[in-house]
Amino acid sequence: MQWNKPKSVRQIGSIPGHGRIYMEDYVIRFAKKLSEQGKGLEKGAVLLGNTFLYNGDKIYQISGIVEIPNFAGRSGPEFSQAMWNQIYTEIKENFTDLEIIGWYYSCRGFLVKDAEKLLEIHKRNFQHRDKVLYLYEETNHEDSFFLYRNGQFERQKGYYIYYEKNPEMLNYMEKEANRHVHIVEQEDDRVVRNIRGIMEEKEKNRQRSQRRENRLGYGLGIFVALIAVLVGASVLQNQNTMNQVKEQVHNLQELALGEQNNSNTTMVETMGSNLVRVTASPAASSGSAAEPAAATPASASGQGMTPAS
């Protein structure tokens, strides 16, 4: 198949000439977006396109990409049959006349020791090992391409980004974006359900607490009312007792006053010759005769009497 060189191209790094990699702009955008969605977890995808020979150089032209399902949850370096079935289904539904020419890997904090792991994945899953590996390190936002040669990965010094109409990739991106939004909405619904469940549980606990408080308040109210009744009865009884005491005291006061009046009756009698006689009547209950008081001279003002001449 003859290679038609893209017209709009941007070179990244230097190109030595042993192999040239051209990657369409939509593919790069999707790959980096896939990494962002992973939020630090491993993400993998297969790279789709065609290979050509041009002036003695092998050309890798990448115009499509399909995510490898459950890449971070794989049990080992080899992809399961279910993973491959889904990959081929996505390729058949979204792309035509494209083949797998490599794969994509992204993570956060890529280490040198991870290179052996990637090499093992490459050997286990790609029969024709002259495939490319596109690596993206999320922390530093650095990307690079590797070619498999002589049993090892050989890092490429540069590659090309090309720009042209790519309706299949654009449609796949829109479909995946809608699917991701749906997944996010499901996650949001799950979060909302969890929050709603927590709020409902808190409301139930609040209602139970309120019922306990109401029962406690009702019991305290009955207890207080009972105390009030008892105190009221005691006060009423004490009031009756006080009234009785007051009545008895009043009677005793009247009796004492009567006796005092009976025992202190004084009689003044005028006798002739400028003399008066004062007598105090005995108490009615004594029955004894009172001694006659001594006669005293009458007051000078008493009844206009004057001394005898």
Short mmCIF file of C-alpha atoms in Angstrom, two decimals:
data_model
loop_
_atom_site.label_atom_id
_atom_site.label_comp_id
_atom_site.label_asym_id
_atom_site.label_seq_id
_atom_site.Cartn_x
_atom_site.Cartn_y
_atom_site.Cartn_z
CA MET A 1 0.00 0.00 0.00
CA GLN A 2 1.32 3.38 -1.02
CA TRP A 3 1.84 5.90 1.70
CA ASN A 4 0.34 9.33 1.34
CA LYS A 5 2.39 11.67 3.47
CA PRO A 6 0.24 13.97 5.62
CA LYS A 7 0.30 17.59 4.54
CA SER A 8 0.02 19.23 7.97
CA VAL A 9 2.79 17.91 10.22
CA ARG A 10 4.61 19.05 13.36
CA GLN A 11 7.89 17.46 14.37
CA ILE A 12 8.58 16.63 18.04
CA GLY A 13 12.28 16.03 18.82
CA SER A 14 14.79 14.72 16.31
CA ILE A 15 14.20 11.97 13.76
CA PRO A 16 17.23 9.69 13.15
CA GLY A 17 15.79 7.97 10.08
CA HIS A 18 15.50 4.25 11.08
CA GLY A 19 11.77 4.46 11.71
CA ARG A 20 9.30 7.26 11.64
CA ILE A 21 6.20 7.56 13.75
CA TYR A 22 3.28 9.74 12.72
CA MET A 23 0.47 10.12 15.22
CA GLU A 24 -2.78 11.94 14.48
CA ASP A 25 -3.66 14.81 16.81
CA TYR A 26 -7.04 13.33 17.92
CA VAL A 27 -5.28 10.14 19.00
CA ILE A 28 -2.84 12.04 21.20
CA ARG A 29 -5.68 14.04 22.75
CA PHE A 30 -7.66 10.91 23.53
CA ALA A 31 -4.63 9.14 25.01
CA LYS A 32 -3.87 12.01 27.39
CA LYS A 33 -7.53 12.38 28.30
CA LEU A 34 -7.60 8.67 29.10
CA SER A 35 -4.67 9.18 31.45
CA GLU A 36 -6.45 12.04 33.22
CA GLN A 37 -9.50 9.86 33.76
CA GLY A 38 -7.29 7.21 35.37
CA LYS A 39 -6.30 9.66 38.15
CA GLY A 40 -2.95 7.97 38.71
CA LEU A 41 -4.04 4.41 37.95
CA GLU A 42 -2.56 2.47 35.04
CA LYS A 43 -4.28 2.97 31.72
CA GLY A 44 -3.72 0.98 28.55
CA ALA A 45 -4.92 1.14 24.96
CA VAL A 46 -4.12 -0.38 21.59
CA LEU A 47 -2.88 1.91 18.81
CA LEU A 48 -4.49 1.47 15.40
CA GLY A 49 -3.18 2.43 12.00
CA ASN A 50 -1.05 1.17 9.16
CA THR A 51 2.64 0.58 8.43
CA PHE A 52 4.41 1.56 5.20
CA LEU A 53 7.85 1.42 3.62
CA TYR A 54 8.98 4.76 2.32
CA ASN A 55 12.44 5.42 0.93
CA GLY A 56 13.81 2.52 2.94
CA ASP A 57 12.26 3.68 6.21
CA LYS A 58 9.42 1.99 8.01
CA ILE A 59 6.55 4.36 8.63
CA TYR A 60 4.12 3.87 11.53
CA GLN A 61 1.05 5.99 10.93
CA ILE A 62 -1.32 5.93 13.94
CA SER A 63 -4.86 7.20 13.33
CA GLY A 64 -6.94 5.35 15.95
CA ILE A 65 -6.88 4.16 19.54
CA VAL A 66 -9.09 1.85 21.64
CA GLU A 67 -8.89 1.55 25.40
CA ILE A 68 -7.91 -1.82 26.86
CA PRO A 69 -10.73 -2.66 29.30
CA ASN A 70 -9.86 -3.26 32.96
CA PHE A 71 -6.18 -2.77 32.28
CA ALA A 72 -5.33 -1.79 35.87
CA GLY A 73 -7.27 -4.79 37.21
CA ARG A 74 -5.56 -7.45 35.11
CA SER A 75 -4.26 -10.51 36.92
CA GLY A 76 -0.97 -10.71 35.04
CA PRO A 77 0.95 -9.42 32.03
CA GLU A 78 -1.18 -11.33 29.53
CA PHE A 79 -4.56 -9.90 28.57
CA SER A 80 -7.52 -12.20 29.07
CA GLN A 81 -9.66 -13.46 26.22
CA ALA A 82 -12.53 -11.32 27.44
CA MET A 83 -10.31 -8.23 27.23
CA TRP A 84 -9.30 -9.07 23.66
CA ASN A 85 -12.89 -9.78 22.65
CA GLN A 86 -13.96 -6.33 23.80
CA ILE A 87 -10.99 -4.70 22.08
CA TYR A 88 -11.80 -6.33 18.74
CA THR A 89 -15.48 -5.48 19.12
CA GLU A 90 -14.64 -1.79 19.62
CA ILE A 91 -12.30 -1.84 16.61
CA LYS A 92 -14.92 -3.46 14.39
CA GLU A 93 -17.66 -1.04 15.46
CA ASN A 94 -15.63 2.16 15.17
CA PHE A 95 -12.76 1.75 12.73
CA THR A 96 -12.26 0.32 9.25
CA ASP A 97 -9.09 -0.74 7.43
CA LEU A 98 -6.96 -0.25 10.55
CA GLU A 99 -4.80 -2.80 12.34
CA ILE A 100 -3.08 -2.92 15.70
CA ILE A 101 0.41 -1.42 15.29
CA GLY A 102 1.24 -0.77 18.94
CA TRP A 103 -0.09 0.06 22.34
CA TYR A 104 -0.29 2.88 24.85
CA TYR A 105 0.59 2.91 28.54
CA SER A 106 0.20 5.69 31.12
CA CYS A 107 0.77 5.91 34.82
CA ARG A 108 1.80 8.32 37.54
CA GLY A 109 5.42 8.12 38.73
CA PHE A 110 6.89 5.75 36.13
CA LEU A 111 10.06 4.07 37.39
CA VAL A 112 12.92 2.36 35.59
CA LYS A 113 11.96 -0.98 37.09
CA ASP A 114 8.57 -0.67 35.39
CA ALA A 115 10.28 -0.99 32.01
CA GLU A 116 10.73 -4.75 32.51
CA LYS A 117 7.06 -5.08 33.30
CA LEU A 118 6.11 -3.25 30.11
CA LEU A 119 8.49 -5.39 28.08
CA GLU A 120 6.84 -8.53 29.44
CA ILE A 121 3.38 -7.20 28.55
CA HIS A 122 4.62 -6.42 25.05
CA LYS A 123 6.05 -9.91 24.52
CA ARG A 124 3.00 -11.71 25.90
CA ASN A 125 0.33 -9.86 23.93
CA PHE A 126 1.76 -8.96 20.52
CA GLN A 127 2.88 -11.77 18.24
CA HIS A 128 4.50 -9.41 15.77
CA ARG A 129 6.73 -7.59 18.17
CA ASP A 130 7.76 -4.85 15.81
CA LYS A 131 5.02 -2.80 17.40
CA VAL A 132 5.43 0.60 18.98
CA LEU A 133 4.90 1.58 22.59
CA TYR A 134 3.64 5.05 23.37
CA LEU A 135 4.44 5.91 27.00
CA TYR A 136 2.97 8.85 28.92
CA GLU A 137 4.15 9.79 32.41
CA GLU A 138 1.29 11.69 34.02
CA THR A 139 3.21 13.47 36.79
CA ASN A 140 5.61 15.35 34.52
CA HIS A 141 3.37 15.22 31.42
CA GLU A 142 6.17 13.65 29.43
CA ASP A 143 5.60 11.27 26.55
CA SER A 144 7.90 9.13 24.43
CA PHE A 145 7.86 6.37 21.82
CA PHE A 146 9.67 3.03 21.90
CA LEU A 147 10.30 0.46 19.17
CA TYR A 148 10.92 -3.21 19.94
CA ARG A 149 14.28 -4.30 18.54
CA ASN A 150 16.59 -7.18 19.40
CA GLY A 151 14.44 -8.21 22.37
CA GLN A 152 14.50 -4.76 23.94
CA PHE A 153 12.73 -1.42 23.74
CA GLU A 154 14.60 1.26 21.86
CA ARG A 155 13.57 4.78 22.71
CA GLN A 156 12.90 7.07 19.78
CA LYS A 157 14.31 10.58 19.83
CA GLY A 158 11.29 12.12 18.20
CA TYR A 159 8.05 11.68 16.31
CA TYR A 160 5.55 13.60 14.17
CA ILE A 161 2.10 14.88 14.98
CA TYR A 162 -0.08 15.23 11.91
CA TYR A 163 -3.42 16.98 11.43
CA GLU A 164 -6.15 15.93 9.03
CA LYS A 165 -9.82 15.00 8.96
CA ASN A 166 -10.38 11.87 11.01
CA PRO A 167 -14.15 11.31 11.34
CA GLU A 168 -13.88 7.78 12.75
CA MET A 169 -11.61 8.87 15.59
CA LEU A 170 -13.76 11.92 16.23
CA ASN A 171 -16.93 9.81 16.46
CA TYR A 172 -15.19 7.34 18.79
CA MET A 173 -14.03 10.19 21.03
CA GLU A 174 -17.57 11.61 21.23
CA LYS A 175 -19.02 8.19 22.03
CA GLU A 176 -16.44 7.54 24.73
CA ALA A 177 -16.94 11.02 26.15
CA ASN A 178 -20.68 10.37 26.46
CA ARG A 179 -19.99 6.99 28.01
CA HIS A 180 -17.62 8.57 30.51
CA VAL A 181 -20.18 11.23 31.36
CA HIS A 182 -22.73 8.47 31.93
CA ILE A 183 -20.27 6.65 34.19
CA VAL A 184 -19.59 9.88 36.09
CA GLU A 185 -23.34 10.47 36.43
CA GLN A 186 -23.74 6.95 37.78
CA GLU A 187 -20.93 7.61 40.24
CA ASP A 188 -22.58 10.90 41.21
CA ASP A 189 -25.90 9.10 41.67
CA ARG A 190 -24.17 6.52 43.82
CA VAL A 191 -22.57 9.28 45.91
CA VAL A 192 -25.92 11.06 46.17
CA ARG A 193 -27.59 7.82 47.23
CA ASN A 194 -24.91 7.27 49.84
CA ILE A 195 -25.32 10.82 51.12
CA ARG A 196 -29.09 10.45 51.11
CA GLY A 197 -28.78 7.17 53.01
CA ILE A 198 -26.54 8.83 55.60
CA MET A 199 -28.98 11.72 55.95
CA GLU A 200 -31.92 9.34 56.31
CA GLU A 201 -30.05 7.35 58.94
CA LYS A 202 -29.26 10.57 60.82
CA GLU A 203 -32.90 11.60 60.59
CA LYS A 204 -33.98 8.21 61.96
CA ASN A 205 -31.50 8.55 64.81
CA ARG A 206 -32.75 12.07 65.47
CA GLN A 207 -36.36 10.88 65.55
CA ARG A 208 -35.47 8.03 67.88
CA SER A 209 -33.61 10.45 70.13
CA GLN A 210 -36.56 12.84 70.00
CA ARG A 211 -38.95 10.06 70.98
CA ARG A 212 -36.70 9.11 73.89
CA GLU A 213 -36.57 12.74 74.98
CA ASN A 214 -40.34 13.04 74.66
CA ARG A 215 -40.84 9.92 76.77
CA LEU A 216 -38.36 11.21 79.31
CA GLY A 217 -40.02 14.62 79.32
CA TYR A 218 -43.44 13.03 79.67
CA GLY A 219 -42.22 10.94 82.61
CA LEU A 220 -40.60 13.97 84.21
CA GLY A 221 -43.80 15.93 83.66
CA ILE A 222 -45.84 13.28 85.42
CA PHE A 223 -43.29 13.17 88.24
CA VAL A 224 -43.31 16.95 88.61
CA ALA A 225 -47.12 17.00 88.54
CA LEU A 226 -47.22 14.34 91.23
CA ILE A 227 -44.82 16.36 93.36
CA ALA A 228 -46.96 19.43 92.83
CA VAL A 229 -50.06 17.56 93.94
CA LEU A 230 -48.31 16.26 97.03
CA VAL A 231 -46.89 19.68 97.87
CA GLY A 232 -50.28 21.26 97.25
CA ALA A 233 -51.94 18.77 99.53
CA SER A 234 -49.30 19.36 102.16
CA VAL A 235 -49.66 23.12 101.83
CA LEU A 236 -53.43 22.85 102.02
CA GLN A 237 -53.15 20.68 105.12
CA ASN A 238 -50.63 23.09 106.64
CA GLN A 239 -52.91 26.02 105.78
CA ASN A 240 -55.79 24.36 107.59
CA THR A 241 -53.51 23.72 110.52
CA MET A 242 -52.34 27.33 110.49
CA ASN A 243 -55.91 28.56 110.39
CA GLN A 244 -56.70 26.40 113.38
CA VAL A 245 -53.66 27.72 115.24
CA LYS A 246 -54.57 31.31 114.39
CA GLU A 247 -58.11 30.73 115.65
CA GLN A 248 -56.87 29.24 118.90
CA VAL A 249 -54.44 32.10 119.44
CA HIS A 250 -57.20 34.58 118.77
CA ASN A 251 -59.45 32.88 121.32
CA LEU A 252 -56.68 32.86 123.91
CA GLN A 253 -56.06 36.57 123.31
CA GLU A 254 -59.74 37.41 123.82
CA LEU A 255 -59.87 35.31 126.96
CA ALA A 256 -56.78 36.96 128.41
CA LEU A 257 -58.12 40.42 127.61
CA GLY A 258 -61.44 39.63 129.26
CA GLU A 259 -59.75 38.48 132.42
CA GLN A 260 -57.64 41.61 132.51
CA ASN A 261 -60.67 43.84 132.19
CA ASN A 262 -62.51 41.96 134.92
CA SER A 263 -59.57 42.13 137.30
CA ASN A 264 -58.72 45.83 136.86
CA THR A 265 -62.08 47.61 137.49
CA THR A 266 -61.42 50.77 139.57
CA MET A 267 -64.13 52.84 141.44
CA VAL A 268 -63.66 56.46 142.54
CA GLU A 269 -66.03 57.69 145.27
CA THR A 270 -66.20 61.27 146.60
CA MET A 271 -66.52 61.58 150.26
CA GLY A 272 -67.07 64.69 152.15
CA SER A 273 -64.46 66.99 153.67
CA ASN A 274 -62.24 67.15 150.62
CA LEU A 275 -61.57 63.39 150.58
CA VAL A 276 -62.04 60.74 147.88
CA ARG A 277 -61.91 56.99 148.13
CA VAL A 278 -60.56 54.77 145.36
CA THR A 279 -61.46 51.12 145.39
CA ALA A 280 -60.51 48.33 142.86
CA SER A 281 -63.11 45.67 142.46
CA PRO A 282 -61.79 42.15 142.77
CA ALA A 283 -61.84 39.70 139.89
CA ALA A 284 -65.16 38.10 139.48
CA SER A 285 -63.68 34.72 139.99
CA SER A 286 -61.71 35.58 143.18
CA GLY A 287 -64.73 35.91 145.53
CA SER A 288 -62.69 37.87 148.16
CA ALA A 289 -63.40 41.41 149.46
CA ALA A 290 -61.05 44.17 148.43
CA GLU A 291 -59.27 46.20 150.96
CA PRO A 292 -60.55 49.82 151.14
CA ALA A 293 -58.08 52.27 149.65
CA ALA A 294 -56.79 55.13 151.72
CA ALA A 295 -58.59 58.43 151.47
CA THR A 296 -56.70 61.06 149.54
CA PRO A 297 -57.32 64.79 149.12
CA ALA A 298 -59.30 65.66 146.04
CA SER A 299 -57.68 67.46 143.14
CA ALA A 300 -57.88 71.23 143.20
CA SER A 301 -59.74 71.14 140.02
CA GLY A 302 -62.12 68.44 141.04
CA GLN A 303 -65.77 69.51 140.92
CA GLY A 304 -65.03 73.17 141.98
CA MET A 305 -64.45 72.29 145.57
CA THR A 306 -62.29 74.57 147.67
CA PRO A 307 -60.68 73.99 151.04
CA ALA A 308 -62.72 74.91 154.16
CA SER A 309 -61.89 78.17 155.78
#
